[in-house]
Coordinates of C-alpha atoms and ligand atoms in Angstrom, one line a residue:
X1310 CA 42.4 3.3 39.2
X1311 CA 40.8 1.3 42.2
X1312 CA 36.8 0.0 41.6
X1313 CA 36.5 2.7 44.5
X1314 CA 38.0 5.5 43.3
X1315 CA 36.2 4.9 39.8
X1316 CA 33.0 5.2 41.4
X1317 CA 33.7 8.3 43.3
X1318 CA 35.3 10.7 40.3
X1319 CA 32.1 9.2 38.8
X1320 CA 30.3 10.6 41.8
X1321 CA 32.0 14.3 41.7
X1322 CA 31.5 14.4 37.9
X1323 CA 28.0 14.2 38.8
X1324 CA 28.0 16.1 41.6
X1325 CA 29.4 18.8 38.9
X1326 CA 26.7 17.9 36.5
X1327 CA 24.2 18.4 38.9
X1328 CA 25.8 21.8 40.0
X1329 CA 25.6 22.9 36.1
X1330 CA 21.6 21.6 36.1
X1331 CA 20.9 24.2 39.1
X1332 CA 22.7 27.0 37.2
X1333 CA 20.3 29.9 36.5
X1334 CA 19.0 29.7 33.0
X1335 CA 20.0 32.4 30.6
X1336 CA 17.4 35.2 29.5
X1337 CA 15.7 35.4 26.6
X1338 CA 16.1 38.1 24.6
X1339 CA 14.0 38.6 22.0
X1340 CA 11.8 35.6 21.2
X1341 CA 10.2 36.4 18.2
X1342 CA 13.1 35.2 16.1
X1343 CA 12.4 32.1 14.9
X1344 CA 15.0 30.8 17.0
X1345 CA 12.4 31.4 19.7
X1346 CA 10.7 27.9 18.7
X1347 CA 13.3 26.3 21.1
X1348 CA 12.1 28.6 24.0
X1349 CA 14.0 29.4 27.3
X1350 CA 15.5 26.4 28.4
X1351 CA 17.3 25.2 25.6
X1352 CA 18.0 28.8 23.7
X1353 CA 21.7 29.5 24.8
X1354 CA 23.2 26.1 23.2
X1355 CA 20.7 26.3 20.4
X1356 CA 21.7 30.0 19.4
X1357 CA 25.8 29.4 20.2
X1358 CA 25.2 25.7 17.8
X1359 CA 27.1 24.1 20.5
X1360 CA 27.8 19.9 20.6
X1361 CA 28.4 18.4 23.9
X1362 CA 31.6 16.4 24.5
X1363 CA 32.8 15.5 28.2
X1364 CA 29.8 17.1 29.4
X1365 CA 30.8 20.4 27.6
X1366 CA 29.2 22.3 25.2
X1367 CA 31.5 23.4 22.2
X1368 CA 31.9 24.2 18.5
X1369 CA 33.3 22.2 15.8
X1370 CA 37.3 22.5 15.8
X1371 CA 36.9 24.6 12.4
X1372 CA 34.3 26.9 13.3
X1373 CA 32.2 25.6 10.5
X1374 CA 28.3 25.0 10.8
X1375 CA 25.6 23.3 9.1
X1376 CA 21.7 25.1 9.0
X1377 CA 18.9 23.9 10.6
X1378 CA 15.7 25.1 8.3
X1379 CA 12.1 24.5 8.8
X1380 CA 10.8 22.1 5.9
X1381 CA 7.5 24.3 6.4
X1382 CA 8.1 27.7 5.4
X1383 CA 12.1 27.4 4.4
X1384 CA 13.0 29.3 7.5
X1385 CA 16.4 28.7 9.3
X1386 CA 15.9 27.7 12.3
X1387 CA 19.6 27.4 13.7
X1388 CA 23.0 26.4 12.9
X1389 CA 24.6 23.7 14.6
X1390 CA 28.5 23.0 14.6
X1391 CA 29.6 20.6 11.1
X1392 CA 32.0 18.5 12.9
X1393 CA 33.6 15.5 11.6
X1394 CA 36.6 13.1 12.7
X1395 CA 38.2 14.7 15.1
X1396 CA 35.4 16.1 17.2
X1397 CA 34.1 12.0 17.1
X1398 CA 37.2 10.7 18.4
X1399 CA 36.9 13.3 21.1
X1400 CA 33.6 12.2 21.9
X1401 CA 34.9 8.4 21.9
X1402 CA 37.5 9.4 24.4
X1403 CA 35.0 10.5 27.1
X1404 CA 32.8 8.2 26.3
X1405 CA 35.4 5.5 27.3
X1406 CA 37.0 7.4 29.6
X1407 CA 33.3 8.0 31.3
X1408 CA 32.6 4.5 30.9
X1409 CA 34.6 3.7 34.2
X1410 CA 32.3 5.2 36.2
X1411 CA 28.9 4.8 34.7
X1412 CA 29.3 0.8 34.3
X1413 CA 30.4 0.3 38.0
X1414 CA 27.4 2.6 39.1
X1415 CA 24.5 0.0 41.1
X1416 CA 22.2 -1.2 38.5
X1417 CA 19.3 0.9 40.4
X1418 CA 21.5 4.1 40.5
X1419 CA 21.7 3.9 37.1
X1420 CA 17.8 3.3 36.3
X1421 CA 17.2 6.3 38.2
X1422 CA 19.2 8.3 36.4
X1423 CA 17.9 7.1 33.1
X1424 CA 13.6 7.6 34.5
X1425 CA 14.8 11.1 35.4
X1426 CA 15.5 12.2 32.1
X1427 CA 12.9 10.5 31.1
X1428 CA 10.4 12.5 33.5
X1429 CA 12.4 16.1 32.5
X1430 CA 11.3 15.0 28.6
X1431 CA 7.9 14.7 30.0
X1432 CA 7.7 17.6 32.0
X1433 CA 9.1 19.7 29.3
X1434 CA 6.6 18.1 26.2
X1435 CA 5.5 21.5 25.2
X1436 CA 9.4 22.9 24.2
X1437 CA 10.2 19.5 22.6
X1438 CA 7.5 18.6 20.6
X1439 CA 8.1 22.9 19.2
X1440 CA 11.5 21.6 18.9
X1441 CA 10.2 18.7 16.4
X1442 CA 7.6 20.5 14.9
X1443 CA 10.0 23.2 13.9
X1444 CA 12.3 21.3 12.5
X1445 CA 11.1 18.0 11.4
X1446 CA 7.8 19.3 9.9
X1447 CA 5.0 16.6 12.0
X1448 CA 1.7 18.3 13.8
X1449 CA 2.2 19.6 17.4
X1450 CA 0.0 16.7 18.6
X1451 CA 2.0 13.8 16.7
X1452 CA 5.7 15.6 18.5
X1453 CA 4.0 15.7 21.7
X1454 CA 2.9 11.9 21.1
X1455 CA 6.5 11.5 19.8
X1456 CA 7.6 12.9 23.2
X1457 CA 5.7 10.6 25.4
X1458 CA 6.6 7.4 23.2
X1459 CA 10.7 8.9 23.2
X1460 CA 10.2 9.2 27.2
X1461 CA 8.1 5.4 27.8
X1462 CA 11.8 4.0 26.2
X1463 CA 13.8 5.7 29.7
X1464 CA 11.5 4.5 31.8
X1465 CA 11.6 1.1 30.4
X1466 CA 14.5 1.2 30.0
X1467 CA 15.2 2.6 33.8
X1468 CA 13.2 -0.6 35.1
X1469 CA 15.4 -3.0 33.3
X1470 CA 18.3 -2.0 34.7
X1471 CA 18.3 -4.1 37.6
X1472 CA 17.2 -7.4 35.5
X1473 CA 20.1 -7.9 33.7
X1474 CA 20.8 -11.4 35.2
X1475 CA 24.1 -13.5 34.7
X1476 CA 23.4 -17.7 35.5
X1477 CA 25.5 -20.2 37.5
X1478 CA 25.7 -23.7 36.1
X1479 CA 26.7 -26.6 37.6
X1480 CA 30.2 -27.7 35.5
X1481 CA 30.8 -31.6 34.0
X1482 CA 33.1 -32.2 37.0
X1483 CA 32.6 -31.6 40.9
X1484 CA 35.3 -29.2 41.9
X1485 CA 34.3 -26.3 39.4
X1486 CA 31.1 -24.0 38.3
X1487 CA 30.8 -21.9 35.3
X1488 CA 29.5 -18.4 36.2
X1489 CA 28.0 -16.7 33.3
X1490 CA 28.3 -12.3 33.5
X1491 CA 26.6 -9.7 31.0
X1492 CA 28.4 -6.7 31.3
X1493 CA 28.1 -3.7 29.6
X1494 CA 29.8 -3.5 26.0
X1495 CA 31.6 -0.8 26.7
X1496 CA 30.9 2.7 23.9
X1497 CA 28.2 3.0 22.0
X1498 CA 27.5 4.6 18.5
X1499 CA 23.7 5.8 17.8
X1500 CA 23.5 6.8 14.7
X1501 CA 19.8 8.1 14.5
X1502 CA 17.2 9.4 11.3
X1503 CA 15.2 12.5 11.2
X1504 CA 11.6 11.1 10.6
X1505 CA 11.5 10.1 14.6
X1506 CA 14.2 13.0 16.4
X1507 CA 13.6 12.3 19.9
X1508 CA 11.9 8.7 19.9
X1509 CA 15.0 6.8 17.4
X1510 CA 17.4 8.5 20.0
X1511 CA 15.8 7.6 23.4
X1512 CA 15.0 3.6 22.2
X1513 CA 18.6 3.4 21.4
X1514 CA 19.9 5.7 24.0
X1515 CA 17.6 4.2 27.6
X1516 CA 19.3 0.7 27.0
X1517 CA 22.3 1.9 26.5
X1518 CA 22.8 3.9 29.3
X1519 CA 20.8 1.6 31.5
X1520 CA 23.0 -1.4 30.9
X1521 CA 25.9 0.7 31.8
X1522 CA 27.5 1.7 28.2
X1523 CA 28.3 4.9 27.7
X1524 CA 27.6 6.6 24.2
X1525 CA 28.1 9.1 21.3
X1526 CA 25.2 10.2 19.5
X1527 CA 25.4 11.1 15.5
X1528 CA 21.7 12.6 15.2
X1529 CA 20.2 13.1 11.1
X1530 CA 21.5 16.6 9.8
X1531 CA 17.9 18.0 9.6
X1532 CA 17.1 17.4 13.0
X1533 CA 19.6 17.8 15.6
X1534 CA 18.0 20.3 17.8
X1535 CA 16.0 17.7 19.2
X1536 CA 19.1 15.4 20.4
X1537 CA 20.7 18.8 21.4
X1538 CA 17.8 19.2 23.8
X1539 CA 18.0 15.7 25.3
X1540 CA 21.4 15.8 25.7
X1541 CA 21.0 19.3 28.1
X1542 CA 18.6 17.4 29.8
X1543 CA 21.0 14.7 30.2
X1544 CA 22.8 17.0 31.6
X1545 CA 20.5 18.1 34.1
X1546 CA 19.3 14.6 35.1
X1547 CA 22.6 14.2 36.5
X1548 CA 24.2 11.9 34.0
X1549 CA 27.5 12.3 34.6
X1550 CA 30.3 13.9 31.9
X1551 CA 31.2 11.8 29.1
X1552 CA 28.8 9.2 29.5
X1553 CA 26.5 11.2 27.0
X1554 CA 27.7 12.6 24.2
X1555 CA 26.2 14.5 21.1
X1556 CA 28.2 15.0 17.4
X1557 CA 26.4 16.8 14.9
X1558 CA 27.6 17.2 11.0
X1559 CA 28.1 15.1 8.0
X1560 CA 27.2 11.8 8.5
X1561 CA 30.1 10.0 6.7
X1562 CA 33.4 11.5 8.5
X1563 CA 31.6 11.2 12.3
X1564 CA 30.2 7.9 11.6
X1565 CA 33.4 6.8 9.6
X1566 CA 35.8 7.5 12.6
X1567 CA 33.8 5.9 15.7
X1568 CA 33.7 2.8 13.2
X1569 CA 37.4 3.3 12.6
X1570 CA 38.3 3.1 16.6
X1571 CA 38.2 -0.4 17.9
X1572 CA 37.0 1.3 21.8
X1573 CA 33.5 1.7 20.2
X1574 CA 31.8 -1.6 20.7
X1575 CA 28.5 -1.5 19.4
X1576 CA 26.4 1.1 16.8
X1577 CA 22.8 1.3 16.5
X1578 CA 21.4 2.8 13.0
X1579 CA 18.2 3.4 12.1
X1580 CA 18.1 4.7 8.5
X1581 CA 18.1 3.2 5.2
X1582 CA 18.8 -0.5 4.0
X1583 CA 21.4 1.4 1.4
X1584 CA 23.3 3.0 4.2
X1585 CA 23.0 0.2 6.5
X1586 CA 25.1 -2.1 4.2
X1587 CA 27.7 0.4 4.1
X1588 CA 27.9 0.4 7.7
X1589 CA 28.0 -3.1 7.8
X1590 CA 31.0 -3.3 5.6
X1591 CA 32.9 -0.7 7.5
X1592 CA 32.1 -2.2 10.8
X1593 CA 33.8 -5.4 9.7
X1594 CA 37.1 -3.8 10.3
X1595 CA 36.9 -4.2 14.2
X1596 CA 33.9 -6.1 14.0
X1597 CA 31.5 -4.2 16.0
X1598 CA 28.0 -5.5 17.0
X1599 CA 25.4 -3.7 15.3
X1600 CA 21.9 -3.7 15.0
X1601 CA 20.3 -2.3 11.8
X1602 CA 17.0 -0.6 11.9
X1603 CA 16.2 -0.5 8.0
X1604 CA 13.8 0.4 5.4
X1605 CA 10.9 -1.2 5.4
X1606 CA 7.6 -1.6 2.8
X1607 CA 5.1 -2.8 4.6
X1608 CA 1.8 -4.5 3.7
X1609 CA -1.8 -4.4 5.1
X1610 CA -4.5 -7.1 4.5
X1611 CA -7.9 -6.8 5.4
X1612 CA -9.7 -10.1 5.3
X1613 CA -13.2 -10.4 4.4
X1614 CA -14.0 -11.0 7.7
X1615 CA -12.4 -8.5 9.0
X1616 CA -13.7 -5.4 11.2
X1617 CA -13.9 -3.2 8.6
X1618 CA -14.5 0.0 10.6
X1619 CA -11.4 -1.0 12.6
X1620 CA -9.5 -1.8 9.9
X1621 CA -9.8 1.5 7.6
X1622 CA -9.1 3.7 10.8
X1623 CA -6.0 1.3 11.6
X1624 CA -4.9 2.2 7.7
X1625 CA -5.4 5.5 7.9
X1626 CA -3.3 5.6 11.3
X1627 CA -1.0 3.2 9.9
X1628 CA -0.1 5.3 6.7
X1629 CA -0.5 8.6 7.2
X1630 CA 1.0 9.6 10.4
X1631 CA 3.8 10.9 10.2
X1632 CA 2.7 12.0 6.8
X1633 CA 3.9 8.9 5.9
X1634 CA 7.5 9.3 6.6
X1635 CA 7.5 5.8 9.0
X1636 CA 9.7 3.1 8.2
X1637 CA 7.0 0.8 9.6
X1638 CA 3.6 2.8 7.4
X1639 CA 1.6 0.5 5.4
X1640 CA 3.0 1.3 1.6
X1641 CA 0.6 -1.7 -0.1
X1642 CA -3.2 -2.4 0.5
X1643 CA -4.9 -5.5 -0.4
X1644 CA -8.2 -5.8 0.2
X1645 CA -10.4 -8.7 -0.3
X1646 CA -12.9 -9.5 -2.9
X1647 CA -16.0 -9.3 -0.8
X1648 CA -15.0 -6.0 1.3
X1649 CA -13.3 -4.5 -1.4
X1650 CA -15.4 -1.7 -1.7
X1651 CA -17.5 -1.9 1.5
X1652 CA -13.8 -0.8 2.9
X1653 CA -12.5 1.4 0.3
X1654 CA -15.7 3.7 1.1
X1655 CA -14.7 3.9 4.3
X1656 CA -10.8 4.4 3.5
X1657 CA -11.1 7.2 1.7
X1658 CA -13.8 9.2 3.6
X1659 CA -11.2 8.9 6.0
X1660 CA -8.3 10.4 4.3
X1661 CA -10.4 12.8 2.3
X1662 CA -11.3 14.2 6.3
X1663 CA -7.2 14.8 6.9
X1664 CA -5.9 18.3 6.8
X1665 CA -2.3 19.2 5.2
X1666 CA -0.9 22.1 6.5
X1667 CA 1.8 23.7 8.9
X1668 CA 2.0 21.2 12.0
X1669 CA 1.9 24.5 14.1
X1670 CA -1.7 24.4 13.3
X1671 CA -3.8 22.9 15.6
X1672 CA -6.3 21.4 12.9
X1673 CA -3.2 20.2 10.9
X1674 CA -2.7 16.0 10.0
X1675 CA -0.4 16.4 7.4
X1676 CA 3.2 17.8 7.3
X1677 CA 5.3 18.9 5.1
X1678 CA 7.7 16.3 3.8
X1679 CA 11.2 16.8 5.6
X1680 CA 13.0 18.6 2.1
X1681 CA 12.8 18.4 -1.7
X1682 CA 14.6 14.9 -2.6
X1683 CA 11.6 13.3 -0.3
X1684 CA 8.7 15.4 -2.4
X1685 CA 10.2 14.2 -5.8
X1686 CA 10.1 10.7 -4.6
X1687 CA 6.4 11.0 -3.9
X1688 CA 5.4 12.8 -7.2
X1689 CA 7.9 9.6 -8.9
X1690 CA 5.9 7.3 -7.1
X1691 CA 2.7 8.9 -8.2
X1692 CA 3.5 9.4 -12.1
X1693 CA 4.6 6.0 -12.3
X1694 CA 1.6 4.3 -10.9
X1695 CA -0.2 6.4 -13.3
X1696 CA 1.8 5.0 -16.3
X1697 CA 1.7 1.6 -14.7
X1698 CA -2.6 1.8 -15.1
X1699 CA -3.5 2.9 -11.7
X1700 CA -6.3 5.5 -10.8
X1701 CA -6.3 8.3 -8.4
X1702 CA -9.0 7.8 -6.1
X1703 CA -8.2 10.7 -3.9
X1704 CA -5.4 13.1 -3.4
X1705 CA -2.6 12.4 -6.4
X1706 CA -1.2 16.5 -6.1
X1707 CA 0.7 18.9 -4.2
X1708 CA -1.0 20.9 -1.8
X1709 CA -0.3 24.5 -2.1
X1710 CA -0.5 25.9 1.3
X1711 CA 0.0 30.2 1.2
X1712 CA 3.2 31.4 2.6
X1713 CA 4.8 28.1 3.2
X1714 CA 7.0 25.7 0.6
X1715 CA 6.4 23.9 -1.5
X1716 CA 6.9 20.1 0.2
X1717 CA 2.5 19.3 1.3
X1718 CA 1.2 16.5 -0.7
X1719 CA -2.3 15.9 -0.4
X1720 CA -3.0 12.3 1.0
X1721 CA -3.5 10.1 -2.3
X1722 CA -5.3 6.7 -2.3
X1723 CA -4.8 5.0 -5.4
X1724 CA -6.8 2.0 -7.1
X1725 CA -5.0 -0.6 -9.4
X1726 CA -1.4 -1.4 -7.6
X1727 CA 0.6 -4.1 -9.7
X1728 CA 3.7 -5.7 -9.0
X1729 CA 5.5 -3.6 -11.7
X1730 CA 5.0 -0.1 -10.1
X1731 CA 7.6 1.8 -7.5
X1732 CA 4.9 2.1 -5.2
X1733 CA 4.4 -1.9 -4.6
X1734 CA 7.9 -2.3 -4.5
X1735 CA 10.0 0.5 -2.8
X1736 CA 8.9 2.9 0.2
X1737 CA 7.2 6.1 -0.5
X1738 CA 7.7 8.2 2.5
X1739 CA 4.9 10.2 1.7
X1740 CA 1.4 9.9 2.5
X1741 CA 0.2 7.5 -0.4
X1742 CA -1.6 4.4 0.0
X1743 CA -1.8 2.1 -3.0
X1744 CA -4.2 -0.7 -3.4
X1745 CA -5.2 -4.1 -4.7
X1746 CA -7.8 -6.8 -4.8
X1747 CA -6.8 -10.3 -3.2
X1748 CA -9.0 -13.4 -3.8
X1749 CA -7.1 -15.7 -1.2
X1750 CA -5.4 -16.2 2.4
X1751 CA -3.0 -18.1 0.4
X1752 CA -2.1 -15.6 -2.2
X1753 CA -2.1 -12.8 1.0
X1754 CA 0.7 -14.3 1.9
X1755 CA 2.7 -14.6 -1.1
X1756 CA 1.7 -11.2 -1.8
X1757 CA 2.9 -10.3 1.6
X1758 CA 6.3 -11.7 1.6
X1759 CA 7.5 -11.1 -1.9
X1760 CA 9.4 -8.7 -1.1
X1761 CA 13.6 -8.0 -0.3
X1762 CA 12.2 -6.2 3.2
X1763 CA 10.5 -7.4 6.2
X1764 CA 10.2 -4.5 9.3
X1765 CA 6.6 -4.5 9.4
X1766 CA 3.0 -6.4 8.5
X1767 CA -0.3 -5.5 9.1
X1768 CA -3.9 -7.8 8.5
X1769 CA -7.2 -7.9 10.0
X1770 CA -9.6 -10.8 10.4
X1771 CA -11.8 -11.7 13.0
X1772 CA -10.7 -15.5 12.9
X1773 CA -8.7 -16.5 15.6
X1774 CA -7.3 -19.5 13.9
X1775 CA -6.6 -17.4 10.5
X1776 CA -5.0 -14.6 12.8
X1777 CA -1.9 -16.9 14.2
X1778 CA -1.9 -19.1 10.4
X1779 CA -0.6 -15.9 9.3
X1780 CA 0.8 -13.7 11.8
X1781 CA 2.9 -17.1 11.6
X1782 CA 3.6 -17.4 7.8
X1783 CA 4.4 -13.7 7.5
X1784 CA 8.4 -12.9 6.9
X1785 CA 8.7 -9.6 9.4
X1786 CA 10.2 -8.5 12.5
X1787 CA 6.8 -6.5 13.7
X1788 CA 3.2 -8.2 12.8
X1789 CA 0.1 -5.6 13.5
X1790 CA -2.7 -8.6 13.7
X1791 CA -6.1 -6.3 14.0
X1792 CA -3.5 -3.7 15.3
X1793 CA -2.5 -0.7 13.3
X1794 CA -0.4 1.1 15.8
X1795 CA 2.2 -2.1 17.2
X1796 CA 5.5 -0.1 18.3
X1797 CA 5.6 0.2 22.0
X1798 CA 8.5 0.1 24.6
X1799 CA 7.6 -3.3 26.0
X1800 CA 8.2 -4.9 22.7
X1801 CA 10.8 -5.9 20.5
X1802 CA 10.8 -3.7 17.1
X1803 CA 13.0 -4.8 14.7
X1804 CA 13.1 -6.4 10.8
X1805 CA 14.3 -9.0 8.5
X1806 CA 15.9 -9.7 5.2
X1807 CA 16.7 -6.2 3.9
X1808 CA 15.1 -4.4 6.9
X1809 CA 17.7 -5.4 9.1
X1810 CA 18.5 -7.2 12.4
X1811 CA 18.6 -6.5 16.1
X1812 CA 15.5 -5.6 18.7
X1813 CA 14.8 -1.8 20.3
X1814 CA 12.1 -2.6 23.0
X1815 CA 11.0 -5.0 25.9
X1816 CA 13.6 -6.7 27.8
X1817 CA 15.4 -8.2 24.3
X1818 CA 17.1 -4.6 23.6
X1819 CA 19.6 -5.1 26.4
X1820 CA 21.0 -8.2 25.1
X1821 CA 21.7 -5.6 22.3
X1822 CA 24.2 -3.6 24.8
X1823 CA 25.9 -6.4 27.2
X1824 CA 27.9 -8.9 26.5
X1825 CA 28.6 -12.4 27.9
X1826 CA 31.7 -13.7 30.0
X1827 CA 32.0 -17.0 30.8
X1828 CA 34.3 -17.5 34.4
X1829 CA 35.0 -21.4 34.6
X1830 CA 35.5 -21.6 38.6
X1831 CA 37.4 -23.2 40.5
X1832 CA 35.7 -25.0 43.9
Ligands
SIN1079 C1 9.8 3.9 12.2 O1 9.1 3.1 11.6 O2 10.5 4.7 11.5 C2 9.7 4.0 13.7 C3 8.4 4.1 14.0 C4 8.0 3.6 15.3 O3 8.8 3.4 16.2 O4 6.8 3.4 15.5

């Protein structure tokens, strides 16, 4: 098929896409289901658990489907299709097959694409962040942050588009030049986690599509509804059949067969450091490019002369949103000597002010945590601290909150940490801070970096020359220096050692999706 020709199928797929966004949305029925959290615009593929392959909406081959529950009140919330191999390789073969098109597409097309879904996200924040809420647990007002922050990644995103710049350089002799091209890799895998449904999608899913790839997304089991969503919008933004597409089921068979097929170039995970290996085993097959978002345990330092006010409403940012359930929280305080308990005062008026409950309430901090596995780990991580010698300064139960389930933990601050307990060593995912007294910038650091993991650090001093000694010495992708709250689509997020490799954000994500072809040229 001619470059030409590419383009325009390209153009009538879209044409086709954009005759499907203009369709009259289907009618309610009765809304007080509680299917009704997805509202109008999304109810007919959330209530017929649809996936969408080749810009079609369909079941898994065998029929079978996997519940969507509410980790508030138990309720189920949906069923979407439990596909596996087969529906995956489908998905790969419009994604490559789309891939014609979409990568030939003007850079600038393709931006504008990307910032309209971006701007359908935002314009429909209130059904999303119900979405997110319903099924991932988080206040209203953290989903609709979540929406905002998933929708600043396509319009990043969108801009870059057009600055993905090749080189000429002059050869060793006269009669040649070497021309340097970054093209698009070609398919995609994102493979994305539950605690961020919308956000890990869109950081992954902007650059991709912006740099002209074309992709399949796998989103967590417990939250689907949320990629479901974006991918109708998709839809509706006019991105053309095949060039987005959305498997939902069992992680292993999906994720196991796009590895397996050596047209899917590149996979992005964000997850856990466990799975993350196994992905990197399996990848080495066909040798994919990956990039690994992983686990992470992060600490926070406050300095003596630090901002203390600044610093115990950064911590309290830092670890409990989310309700703790961020690969980038603070998991470890240490506080020094002489603001020791100057800022634990503060701290913990601070948490003792956060509400748990249902994030439908408007009052609400707290969340529940996302299902059963994730409340043991925090009560484990308690117990043990408490065998270890630590105190409960505040929280250290479960919440019981009337007619919902059992998974609220009240936010715990607790004195004591040492090197031998689970919570200095291994993420919660809950909203638990633990703490320690440090006597030295020195042993800060050593503190900091003893650890297999490196996503994210967090310290605060108020000198200048102490800040870049040890935003310097620290071994982590993301530093928060006097800075509680560091992820942001301009910049690149990303870990080391056990927390991974590869950037989401700023212009370094979309050396992520292209890749570079050297033309020695003949003058
Ligand atoms: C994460 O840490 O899980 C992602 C959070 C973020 O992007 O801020």
């Amino acid at each position: 098929m001619s470059r030409n020709s590419r383009v325009r199928s390209g153009l009538l797929r879209q044409l086709e896409n954009e005759r499907i966004a203009q369709a009259p949305i289907p009618p309610c029925g009765d809304l007080a289901t509680p299917t009704s959290v997805c509202g109008r615009r999304y109810r007919s593929h959330y209530l017929e658990s649809r996936n969408l392959i080749n810009g079609q909406w369909c079941a898994a081959d065998s029929g079978r489907t996997l519940a969507v529950i509410n980790p508030a009140n138990d309720q189920r919330l949906a069923e979407v299709p439990d596909a596996g191999a087969h529906e995956a390789n489908r998905a790969v073969t419009a994604a490559h097959e789309a891939f014609a098109g979409w990568s030939v597409l003007p850079a600038r097309e393709r931006g504008e694409i990307v910032d309209k879904l971006g701007r359908l996200m935002l314009d429909d924040t209130e059904q999303l962040a119900a979405i997110m809420t319903a099924q991932q647990g988080k206040p209203l007002s953290e989903a609709r942050g979540e929406i905002a922050y998933a929708a600043s990644f396509l319009s990043w995103a969108a801009a870059e588009a057009e600055r993905v710049y090749g080189q000429i350089m002059p050869a060793a002799s006269v009669d040649k030049r070497i021309l340097v091209l970054r093209q698009p890799m070609g398919v995609a895998a994102i493979v994305t986690p539950w605690n961020f449904p919308a956000a890990m999608i869109t950081r992954k899913l902007g650059p991709a599509l912006a740099s002209g790839c074309t992709v399949v997304i796998k989103p967590a089991e417990q939250t689907p509804l949320s990629a479901l969503a974006i991918g109708e919008l998709s839809l509706r933004a006019g991105i053309p059949a095949g060039v987005v597409n959305i498997v939902t089921g069992e992680a292993a068979p999906i994720v196991d067969a796009m590895l397996a097929d050596v047209r899917v170039r590149r996979l992005s995970f964000t997850g856990s450091t466990e799975i993350g290996r196994k992905l990197m085993a399996k990848a080495s097959e066909n040798l994919q490019r990956l990039s690994l978002e992983l686990g992470g345990h992060a600490p926070f330092f406050v300095f003596d002369d630090a901002d203390i006010e600044k610093a115990a409403a950064a911590a309290v940012a830092c670890n409990f949103r989310n309700a703790g359930q961020t690969r980038i929280c603070a998991n470890r305080f240490y506080v020094q000597r002489g603001v020791y308990s100057a800022f634990l005062d503060r701290f913990r008026s601070a948490v003792e002010a956060l509400n748990v409950g249902v994030g439908t309430d408007p009052d609400v901090d707290i969340g529940p945590r996302i299902n059963d596995d994730a409340m043991e780990k925090v009560d484990r991580h308690v117990a043990d601290a408490m065998e270890c010698g630590g105190t409960v300064l505040t929280g250290g139960a479960r919440a019981h909150t009337a007619g919902a389930a059992d998974r609220f933990y009240t936010p715990t601050i607790i004195e004591g940490m040492s090197p031998k307990m689970l919570l200095a060593r291994e993420e919660t995912f809950g909203p638990v801070a633990a703490v320690q007294r440090f006597e030295t910038e020195d042993e800060a650091v050593q503190l900091a970096n003893d650890s297999p993991y490196g996503l994210a650090a967090y310290f605060f001093t108020r000198d200048a020359s102490r800040l870049i000694r040890v935003a310097e010495a620290l071994e982590c992708g993301v530093v928060g220096a006097n800075d509680g709250a560091p992820s942001t689509a301009q910049a690149p997020f990303g870990g080391v050692k056990r927390s991974g490799f590869g950037r989401e954000g700023g212009h370094f994500v979309m050396d992520e999706y292209t890749r570079i072809k050297y033309v020695s040229w003949g003058v």
